[in-house]
Amino acid sequence: MRYIGTEYKHYEDLIERVGEARIQTRYEYLHALISQFIDGFGRNDIREKLCINERILMHCVLEYFEDILKVKSAHELDHTNSPKVMAYIAYWVLRRHPIQITLAAEDGENDDLVFANEKFVLSMLMSFLTQDAETKPLLGNDLSIYIAFINSFYYFLKFRRVDPQAIEMILLSFRLGGVFPMCKNVE
């Protein structure tokens, strides 16, 4: 999106404080991530059925930066931690739904696309959580626990009241689970 400064008058102060380059970089990163997700959806006809609404995506990015600046100001922070960054990005994607279903998908046979934004957020967050993880395959009880977590997280993203603080706590809790592996047998 070129001309951020002229197209988004409501955000003039934000654009001045954050800088167009930073906003553009975050936008391009998210656009590329969503494009990869859509292409990896596993269907040949997916580009006809899902698209990225670029205006909505830009609003996600701008609202993300507004929230991050508020958090930094309220808590006198110079930098935000990566779970907080991911939580606020996820929140605004879930709130604004930049992945849109096209008219070609409104035939009743594409119900799997209804939650495309939630699926994207889940894949983005799980990738973040498992980044730099061991490459050994999950087996047995470990695999069952992981699948149960993913299913519960996906359900949460689809049907529960989601806010960035809750998402951040989930991300932090997941990481804490690695510190106490003996707790994985708790049911």
CSV table of C-alpha atoms in Angstrom, one decimal:
chain,number,residue,atom,x,y,z
A,1,MET,CA,0.0,0.0,0.0
A,2,ARG,CA,1.6,3.2,-1.1
A,3,TYR,CA,0.6,6.6,0.1
A,4,ILE,CA,-0.1,5.5,3.7
A,5,GLY,CA,0.1,9.1,4.9
A,6,THR,CA,-2.5,10.4,2.4
A,7,GLU,CA,-5.0,7.6,2.5
A,8,TYR,CA,-5.3,7.2,6.2
A,9,LYS,CA,-5.9,10.7,7.6
A,10,HIS,CA,-7.3,9.4,10.9
A,11,TYR,CA,-3.9,7.9,11.6
A,12,GLU,CA,-1.7,10.9,10.8
A,13,ASP,CA,-0.3,11.2,14.3
A,14,LEU,CA,0.4,7.4,14.5
A,15,ILE,CA,2.1,7.4,11.1
A,16,GLU,CA,4.3,10.3,12.2
A,17,ARG,CA,5.2,8.6,15.5
A,18,VAL,CA,5.8,5.1,14.0
A,19,GLY,CA,7.0,6.1,10.6
A,20,GLU,CA,5.7,5.0,7.2
A,21,ALA,CA,8.7,2.6,6.6
A,22,ARG,CA,8.0,0.6,9.8
A,23,ILE,CA,4.3,0.4,9.0
A,24,GLN,CA,5.0,-0.6,5.4
A,25,THR,CA,7.4,-3.3,6.5
A,26,ARG,CA,4.9,-4.8,9.0
A,27,TYR,CA,2.2,-4.6,6.3
A,28,GLU,CA,4.4,-6.4,3.8
A,29,TYR,CA,5.4,-9.0,6.3
A,30,LEU,CA,1.7,-9.8,7.2
A,31,HIS,CA,0.7,-9.7,3.5
A,32,ALA,CA,3.4,-12.2,2.6
A,33,LEU,CA,2.5,-14.5,5.6
A,34,ILE,CA,-1.2,-14.5,4.7
A,35,SER,CA,-0.4,-15.2,1.0
A,36,GLN,CA,1.8,-18.1,2.0
A,37,PHE,CA,-1.1,-19.4,4.2
A,38,ILE,CA,-3.6,-19.1,1.4
A,39,ASP,CA,-1.3,-20.8,-1.1
A,40,GLY,CA,-0.7,-23.6,1.4
A,41,PHE,CA,-4.4,-24.1,2.1
A,42,GLY,CA,-4.3,-27.4,0.2
A,43,ARG,CA,-6.9,-26.6,-2.5
A,44,ASN,CA,-6.3,-25.9,-6.2
A,45,ASP,CA,-9.2,-23.4,-6.4
A,46,ILE,CA,-8.2,-21.4,-3.3
A,47,ARG,CA,-7.0,-18.2,-5.0
A,48,GLU,CA,-10.5,-17.9,-6.6
A,49,LYS,CA,-12.2,-18.3,-3.2
A,50,LEU,CA,-10.0,-16.4,-0.7
A,51,CYS,CA,-8.3,-13.1,-1.1
A,52,ILE,CA,-6.6,-10.5,1.1
A,53,ASN,CA,-8.5,-7.3,1.5
A,54,GLU,CA,-5.5,-4.9,1.5
A,55,ARG,CA,-7.4,-2.0,3.1
A,56,ILE,CA,-8.6,-4.1,6.0
A,57,LEU,CA,-5.1,-5.5,6.4
A,58,MET,CA,-3.7,-2.0,6.6
A,59,HIS,CA,-6.2,-1.1,9.3
A,60,CYS,CA,-5.0,-4.2,11.2
A,61,VAL,CA,-1.5,-3.0,11.0
A,62,LEU,CA,-2.3,0.6,12.0
A,63,GLU,CA,-4.5,-0.5,14.9
A,64,TYR,CA,-1.8,-2.9,16.0
A,65,PHE,CA,0.7,0.0,16.2
A,66,GLU,CA,-1.8,2.2,18.0
A,67,ASP,CA,-2.3,-0.5,20.7
A,68,ILE,CA,1.5,-1.2,21.0
A,69,LEU,CA,2.2,2.5,21.5
A,70,LYS,CA,-0.5,2.7,24.2
A,71,VAL,CA,1.0,-0.3,26.0
A,72,LYS,CA,4.5,1.1,25.7
A,73,SER,CA,3.3,4.5,27.1
A,74,ALA,CA,1.2,3.0,29.9
A,75,HIS,CA,4.0,0.7,31.1
A,76,GLU,CA,6.9,3.0,30.2
A,77,LEU,CA,8.4,0.4,27.9
A,78,ASP,CA,11.0,0.9,25.2
A,79,HIS,CA,10.4,-2.4,23.5
A,80,THR,CA,7.6,-5.0,23.6
A,81,ASN,CA,8.3,-8.7,24.0
A,82,SER,CA,7.6,-11.0,21.1
A,83,PRO,CA,4.6,-12.8,22.6
A,84,LYS,CA,2.9,-9.4,23.1
A,85,VAL,CA,3.7,-8.4,19.5
A,86,MET,CA,2.3,-11.6,18.2
A,87,ALA,CA,-0.8,-11.4,20.5
A,88,TYR,CA,-1.7,-7.9,19.2
A,89,ILE,CA,-1.2,-8.8,15.6
A,90,ALA,CA,-3.3,-11.9,16.1
A,91,TYR,CA,-6.0,-9.9,17.8
A,92,TRP,CA,-6.4,-7.4,15.0
A,93,VAL,CA,-6.4,-10.0,12.3
A,94,LEU,CA,-9.2,-11.8,14.3
A,95,ARG,CA,-11.0,-8.5,14.8
A,96,ARG,CA,-10.9,-7.2,11.3
A,97,HIS,CA,-10.8,-10.4,9.1
A,98,PRO,CA,-8.5,-9.3,6.3
A,99,ILE,CA,-8.8,-12.7,4.6
A,100,GLN,CA,-12.0,-12.5,2.7
A,101,ILE,CA,-14.2,-15.1,1.0
A,102,THR,CA,-15.0,-14.2,-2.6
A,103,LEU,CA,-18.3,-14.5,-4.3
A,104,ALA,CA,-17.0,-17.6,-6.1
A,105,ALA,CA,-16.9,-19.4,-2.7
A,106,GLU,CA,-20.5,-18.7,-1.7
A,107,ASP,CA,-21.9,-21.9,-3.1
A,108,GLY,CA,-22.3,-23.7,0.2
A,109,GLU,CA,-19.5,-26.1,-0.4
A,110,ASN,CA,-16.8,-23.9,1.1
A,111,ASP,CA,-17.7,-24.0,4.8
A,112,ASP,CA,-14.0,-24.8,5.6
A,113,LEU,CA,-13.2,-21.3,4.4
A,114,VAL,CA,-15.5,-19.5,6.9
A,115,PHE,CA,-12.8,-19.6,9.6
A,116,ALA,CA,-9.9,-18.8,7.4
A,117,ASN,CA,-8.7,-15.9,9.5
A,118,GLU,CA,-8.8,-18.0,12.7
A,119,LYS,CA,-6.9,-20.8,10.9
A,120,PHE,CA,-4.3,-18.3,9.7
A,121,VAL,CA,-3.9,-16.9,13.2
A,122,LEU,CA,-3.6,-20.4,14.7
A,123,SER,CA,-0.9,-21.3,12.1
A,124,MET,CA,1.0,-18.0,12.7
A,125,LEU,CA,0.9,-18.4,16.5
A,126,MET,CA,1.9,-22.1,16.4
A,127,SER,CA,4.7,-21.4,14.1
A,128,PHE,CA,5.9,-18.7,16.5
A,129,LEU,CA,5.6,-21.0,19.5
A,130,THR,CA,7.4,-23.9,17.8
A,131,GLN,CA,10.1,-21.8,16.2
A,132,ASP,CA,13.6,-23.2,17.0
A,133,ALA,CA,12.0,-26.2,18.7
A,134,GLU,CA,13.6,-29.6,18.5
A,135,THR,CA,13.0,-31.4,15.2
A,136,LYS,CA,12.2,-34.8,16.7
A,137,PRO,CA,8.7,-36.0,15.9
A,138,LEU,CA,6.0,-35.9,18.5
A,139,LEU,CA,4.8,-39.4,19.4
A,140,GLY,CA,2.3,-41.1,21.7
A,141,ASN,CA,1.1,-39.0,24.6
A,142,ASP,CA,3.2,-36.0,23.5
A,143,LEU,CA,1.4,-35.9,20.1
A,144,SER,CA,-2.0,-36.3,21.8
A,145,ILE,CA,-1.3,-33.4,24.1
A,146,TYR,CA,-0.1,-31.2,21.2
A,147,ILE,CA,-3.2,-32.0,19.1
A,148,ALA,CA,-5.5,-31.4,22.1
A,149,PHE,CA,-3.8,-28.0,22.6
A,150,ILE,CA,-4.2,-27.0,18.9
A,151,ASN,CA,-7.8,-28.1,18.9
A,152,SER,CA,-8.6,-26.2,22.1
A,153,PHE,CA,-6.7,-23.1,20.9
A,154,TYR,CA,-8.5,-23.2,17.5
A,155,TYR,CA,-11.9,-23.5,19.4
A,156,PHE,CA,-10.9,-20.5,21.6
A,157,LEU,CA,-10.0,-18.4,18.5
A,158,LYS,CA,-13.3,-19.2,16.8
A,159,PHE,CA,-15.9,-19.1,19.7
A,160,ARG,CA,-14.5,-17.3,22.7
A,161,ARG,CA,-14.1,-13.6,23.5
A,162,VAL,CA,-10.6,-13.0,22.4
A,163,ASP,CA,-8.4,-10.1,23.5
A,164,PRO,CA,-4.7,-9.6,23.1
A,165,GLN,CA,-4.0,-10.1,26.8
A,166,ALA,CA,-5.6,-13.6,26.7
A,167,ILE,CA,-3.6,-14.5,23.6
A,168,GLU,CA,-0.4,-13.3,25.2
A,169,MET,CA,-1.1,-15.4,28.3
A,170,ILE,CA,-1.7,-18.5,26.1
A,171,LEU,CA,1.6,-17.9,24.4
A,172,LEU,CA,3.5,-17.4,27.6
A,173,SER,CA,1.8,-20.5,29.2
A,174,PHE,CA,2.8,-22.6,26.2
A,175,ARG,CA,6.4,-21.6,26.7
A,176,LEU,CA,6.2,-22.3,30.4
A,177,GLY,CA,5.1,-25.8,29.7
A,178,GLY,CA,8.6,-26.5,28.3
A,179,VAL,CA,10.1,-25.7,31.7
A,180,PHE,CA,8.0,-28.2,33.5
A,181,PRO,CA,7.7,-31.3,31.2
A,182,MET,CA,6.7,-33.5,34.2
A,183,CYS,CA,3.3,-31.6,34.3
A,184,LYS,CA,2.2,-32.9,30.9
A,185,ASN,CA,0.6,-36.0,32.6
A,186,VAL,CA,-1.9,-33.8,34.5
A,187,GLU,CA,-5.4,-34.2,33.1
